PDB file of C-alpha atoms and ligand atoms in Angstrom:
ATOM      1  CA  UNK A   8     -20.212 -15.159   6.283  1.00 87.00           C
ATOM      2  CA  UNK A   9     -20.125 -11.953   3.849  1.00 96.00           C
ATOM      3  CA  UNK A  10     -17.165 -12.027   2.123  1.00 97.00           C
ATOM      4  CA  UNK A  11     -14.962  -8.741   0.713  1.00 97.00           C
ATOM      5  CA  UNK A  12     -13.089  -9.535  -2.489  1.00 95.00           C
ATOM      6  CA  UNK A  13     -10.207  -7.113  -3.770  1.00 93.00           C
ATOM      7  CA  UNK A  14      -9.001  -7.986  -7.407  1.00 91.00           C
ATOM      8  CA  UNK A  15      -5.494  -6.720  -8.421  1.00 86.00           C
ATOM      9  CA  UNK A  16      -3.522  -7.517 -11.287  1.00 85.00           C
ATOM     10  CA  UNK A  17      -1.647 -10.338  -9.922  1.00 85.00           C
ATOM     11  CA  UNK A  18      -3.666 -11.514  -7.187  1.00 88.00           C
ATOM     12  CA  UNK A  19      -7.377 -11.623  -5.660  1.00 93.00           C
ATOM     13  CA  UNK A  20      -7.782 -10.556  -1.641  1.00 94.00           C
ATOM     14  CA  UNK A  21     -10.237 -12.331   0.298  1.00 96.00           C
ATOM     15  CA  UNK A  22     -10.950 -10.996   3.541  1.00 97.00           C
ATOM     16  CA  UNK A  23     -14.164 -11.726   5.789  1.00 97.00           C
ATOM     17  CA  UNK A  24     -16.464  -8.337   6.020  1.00 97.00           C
ATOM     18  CA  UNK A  25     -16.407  -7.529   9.781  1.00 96.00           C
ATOM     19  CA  UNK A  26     -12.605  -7.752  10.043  1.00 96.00           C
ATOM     20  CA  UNK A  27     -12.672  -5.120   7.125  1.00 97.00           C
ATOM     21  CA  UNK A  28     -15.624  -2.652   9.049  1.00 96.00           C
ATOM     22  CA  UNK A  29     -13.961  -3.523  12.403  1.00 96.00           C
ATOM     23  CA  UNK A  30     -10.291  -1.814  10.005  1.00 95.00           C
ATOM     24  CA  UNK A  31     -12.299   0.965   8.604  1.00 96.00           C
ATOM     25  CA  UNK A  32     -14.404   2.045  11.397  1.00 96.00           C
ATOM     26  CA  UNK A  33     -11.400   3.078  13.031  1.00 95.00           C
ATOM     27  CA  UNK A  34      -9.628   4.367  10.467  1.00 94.00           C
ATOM     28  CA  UNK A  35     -13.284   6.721  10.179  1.00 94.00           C
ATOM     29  CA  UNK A  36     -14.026   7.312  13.529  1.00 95.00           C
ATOM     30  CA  UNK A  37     -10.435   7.959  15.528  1.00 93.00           C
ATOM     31  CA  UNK A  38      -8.198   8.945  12.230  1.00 91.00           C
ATOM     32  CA  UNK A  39     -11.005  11.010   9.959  1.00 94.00           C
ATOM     33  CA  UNK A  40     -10.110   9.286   7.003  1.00 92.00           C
ATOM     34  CA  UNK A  41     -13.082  10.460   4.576  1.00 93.00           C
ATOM     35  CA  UNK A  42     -11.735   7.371   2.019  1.00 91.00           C
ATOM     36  CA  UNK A  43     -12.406   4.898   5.093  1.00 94.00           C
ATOM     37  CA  UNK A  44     -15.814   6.663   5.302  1.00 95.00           C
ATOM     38  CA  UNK A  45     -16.813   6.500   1.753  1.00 92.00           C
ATOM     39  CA  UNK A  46     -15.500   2.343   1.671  1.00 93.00           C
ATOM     40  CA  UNK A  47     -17.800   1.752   4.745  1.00 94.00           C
ATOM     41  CA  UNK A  48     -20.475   3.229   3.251  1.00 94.00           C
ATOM     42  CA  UNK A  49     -20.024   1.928  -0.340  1.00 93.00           C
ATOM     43  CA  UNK A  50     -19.074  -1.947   1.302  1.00 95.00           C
ATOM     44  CA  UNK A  51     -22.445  -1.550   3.492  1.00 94.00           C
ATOM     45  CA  UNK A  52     -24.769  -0.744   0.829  1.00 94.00           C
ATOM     46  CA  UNK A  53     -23.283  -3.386  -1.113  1.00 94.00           C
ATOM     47  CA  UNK A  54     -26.445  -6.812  -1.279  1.00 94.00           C
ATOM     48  CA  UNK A  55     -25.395 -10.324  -1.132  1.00 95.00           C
ATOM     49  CA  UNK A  56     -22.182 -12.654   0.493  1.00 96.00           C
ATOM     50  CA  UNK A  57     -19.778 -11.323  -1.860  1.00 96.00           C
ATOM     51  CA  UNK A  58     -19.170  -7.788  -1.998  1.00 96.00           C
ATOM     52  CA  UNK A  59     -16.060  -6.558  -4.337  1.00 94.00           C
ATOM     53  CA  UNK A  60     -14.126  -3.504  -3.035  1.00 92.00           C
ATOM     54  CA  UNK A  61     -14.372  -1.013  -5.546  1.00 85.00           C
ATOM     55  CA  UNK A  62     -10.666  -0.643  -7.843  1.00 77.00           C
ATOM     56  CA  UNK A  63     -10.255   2.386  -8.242  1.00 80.00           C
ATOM     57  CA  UNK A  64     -10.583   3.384  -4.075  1.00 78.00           C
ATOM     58  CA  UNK A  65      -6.441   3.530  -3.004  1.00 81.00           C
ATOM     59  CA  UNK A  66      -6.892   3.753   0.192  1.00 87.00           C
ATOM     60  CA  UNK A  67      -7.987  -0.336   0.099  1.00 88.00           C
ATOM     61  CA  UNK A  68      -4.680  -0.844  -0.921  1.00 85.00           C
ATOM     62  CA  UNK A  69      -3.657   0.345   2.849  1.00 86.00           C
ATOM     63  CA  UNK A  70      -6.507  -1.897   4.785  1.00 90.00           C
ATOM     64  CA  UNK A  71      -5.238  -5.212   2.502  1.00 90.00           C
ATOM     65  CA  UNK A  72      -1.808  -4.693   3.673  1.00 87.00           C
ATOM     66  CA  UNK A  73      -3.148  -3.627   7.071  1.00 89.00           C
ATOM     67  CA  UNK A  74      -4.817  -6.658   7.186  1.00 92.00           C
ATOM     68  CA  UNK A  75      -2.771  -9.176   5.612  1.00 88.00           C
ATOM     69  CA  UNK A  76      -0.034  -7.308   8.380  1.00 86.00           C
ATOM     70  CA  UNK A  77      -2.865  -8.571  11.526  1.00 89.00           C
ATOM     71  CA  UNK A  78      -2.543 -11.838   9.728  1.00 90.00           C
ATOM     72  CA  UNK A  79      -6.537 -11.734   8.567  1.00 94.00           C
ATOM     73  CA  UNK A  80      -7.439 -12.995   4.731  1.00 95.00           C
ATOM     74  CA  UNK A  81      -6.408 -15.291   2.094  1.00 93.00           C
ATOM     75  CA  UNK A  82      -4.935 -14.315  -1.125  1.00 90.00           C
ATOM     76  CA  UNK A  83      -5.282 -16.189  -4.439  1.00 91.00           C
ATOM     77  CA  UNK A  84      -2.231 -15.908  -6.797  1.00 89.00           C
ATOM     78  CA  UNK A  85      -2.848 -15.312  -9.954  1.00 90.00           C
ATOM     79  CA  UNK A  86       0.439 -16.764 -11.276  1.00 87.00           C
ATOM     80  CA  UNK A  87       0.344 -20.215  -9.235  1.00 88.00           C
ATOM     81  CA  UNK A  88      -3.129 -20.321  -9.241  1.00 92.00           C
ATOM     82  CA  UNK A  89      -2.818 -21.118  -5.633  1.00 90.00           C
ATOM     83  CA  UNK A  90      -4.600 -19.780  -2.235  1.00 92.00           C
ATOM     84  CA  UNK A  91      -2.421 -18.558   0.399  1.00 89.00           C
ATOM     85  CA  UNK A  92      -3.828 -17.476   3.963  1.00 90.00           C
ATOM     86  CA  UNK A  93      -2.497 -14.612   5.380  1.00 88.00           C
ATOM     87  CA  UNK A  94      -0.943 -16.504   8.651  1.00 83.00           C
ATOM     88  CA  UNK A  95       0.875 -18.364   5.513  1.00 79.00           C
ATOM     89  CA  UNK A  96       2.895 -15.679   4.351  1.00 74.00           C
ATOM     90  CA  UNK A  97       3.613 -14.358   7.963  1.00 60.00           C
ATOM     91  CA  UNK A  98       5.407 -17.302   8.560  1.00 53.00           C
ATOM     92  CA  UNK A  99       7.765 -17.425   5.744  1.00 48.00           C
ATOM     93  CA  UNK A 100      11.363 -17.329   7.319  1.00 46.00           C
ATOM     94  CA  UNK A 101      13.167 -14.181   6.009  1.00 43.00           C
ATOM     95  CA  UNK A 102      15.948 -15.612   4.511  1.00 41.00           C
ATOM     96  CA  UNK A 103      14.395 -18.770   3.511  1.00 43.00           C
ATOM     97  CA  UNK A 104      15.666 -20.571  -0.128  1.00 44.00           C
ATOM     98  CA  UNK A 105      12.251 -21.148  -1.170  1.00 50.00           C
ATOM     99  CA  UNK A 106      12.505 -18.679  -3.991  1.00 52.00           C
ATOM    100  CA  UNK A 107       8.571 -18.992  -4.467  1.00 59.00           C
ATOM    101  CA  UNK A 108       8.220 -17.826  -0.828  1.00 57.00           C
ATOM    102  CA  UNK A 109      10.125 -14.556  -1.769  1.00 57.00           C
ATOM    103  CA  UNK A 110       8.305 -13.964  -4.522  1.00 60.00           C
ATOM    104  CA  UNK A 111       5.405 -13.613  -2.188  1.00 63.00           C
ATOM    105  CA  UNK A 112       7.281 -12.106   0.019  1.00 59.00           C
ATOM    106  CA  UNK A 113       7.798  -9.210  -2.196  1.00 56.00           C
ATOM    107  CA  UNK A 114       4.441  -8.653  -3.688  1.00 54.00           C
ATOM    108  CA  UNK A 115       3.000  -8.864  -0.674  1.00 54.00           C
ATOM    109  CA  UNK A 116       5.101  -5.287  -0.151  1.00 54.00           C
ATOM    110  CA  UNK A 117       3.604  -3.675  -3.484  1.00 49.00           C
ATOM    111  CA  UNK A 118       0.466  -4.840  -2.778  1.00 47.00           C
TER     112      UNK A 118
HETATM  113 ZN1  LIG B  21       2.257 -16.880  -6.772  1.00 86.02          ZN
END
């Protein structure tokens, strides 16, 4: 399995390769996006199982939260030093009184 890693401050984005083409290709093909283009291309090219979404691209920003949304990926928190899958932070309760869980909740916003 190729791997697609996304580094951020706080956090590092795991998400498996096709799920990201599958994201992009449509984003390219029925939306024109030229930055979806240019990440296919640049993600494609890339050798090897772990290929590292290039920083300084914003529209990633949009497919990790589009993602995360479809309940695809892990994240691994830089502050807890812990792994969460996507499916994880879906099923927070809103409202819950795990104050760790809203932390999440909210960076997971300002992704
Ligand atoms: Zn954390």
């Amino acid at each position: 399995m190729t791997t697609v890693i996304f580094e951020t401050d706080n956090a590092i984005f795991s998400f498996d390769l096709a799920d990201v083409i599958d994201l992009l290709s449509c984003y390219s093909s029925e939306h024109q996006v030229e930055e979806a283009t240019d990440l296919l291309k640049v993600l494609e090219s890339m050798p090897g199982d772990i290929r590292k979404a290039p920083p300084e691209n914003e529209f990633f920003d949009y497919v990790v939260l589009d993602l995360l949304g479809k309940g695809k990926g892990s994240i691994f928190c830089k502050t807890c030093q812990k792994t969460y899958q996507a499916k994880q932070l879906q099923s927070f309760p809103l409202g819950g009184a795990g104050s760790d869980q809203a932390k999440h909740r909210k960076w997971k916003k300002k992704v």
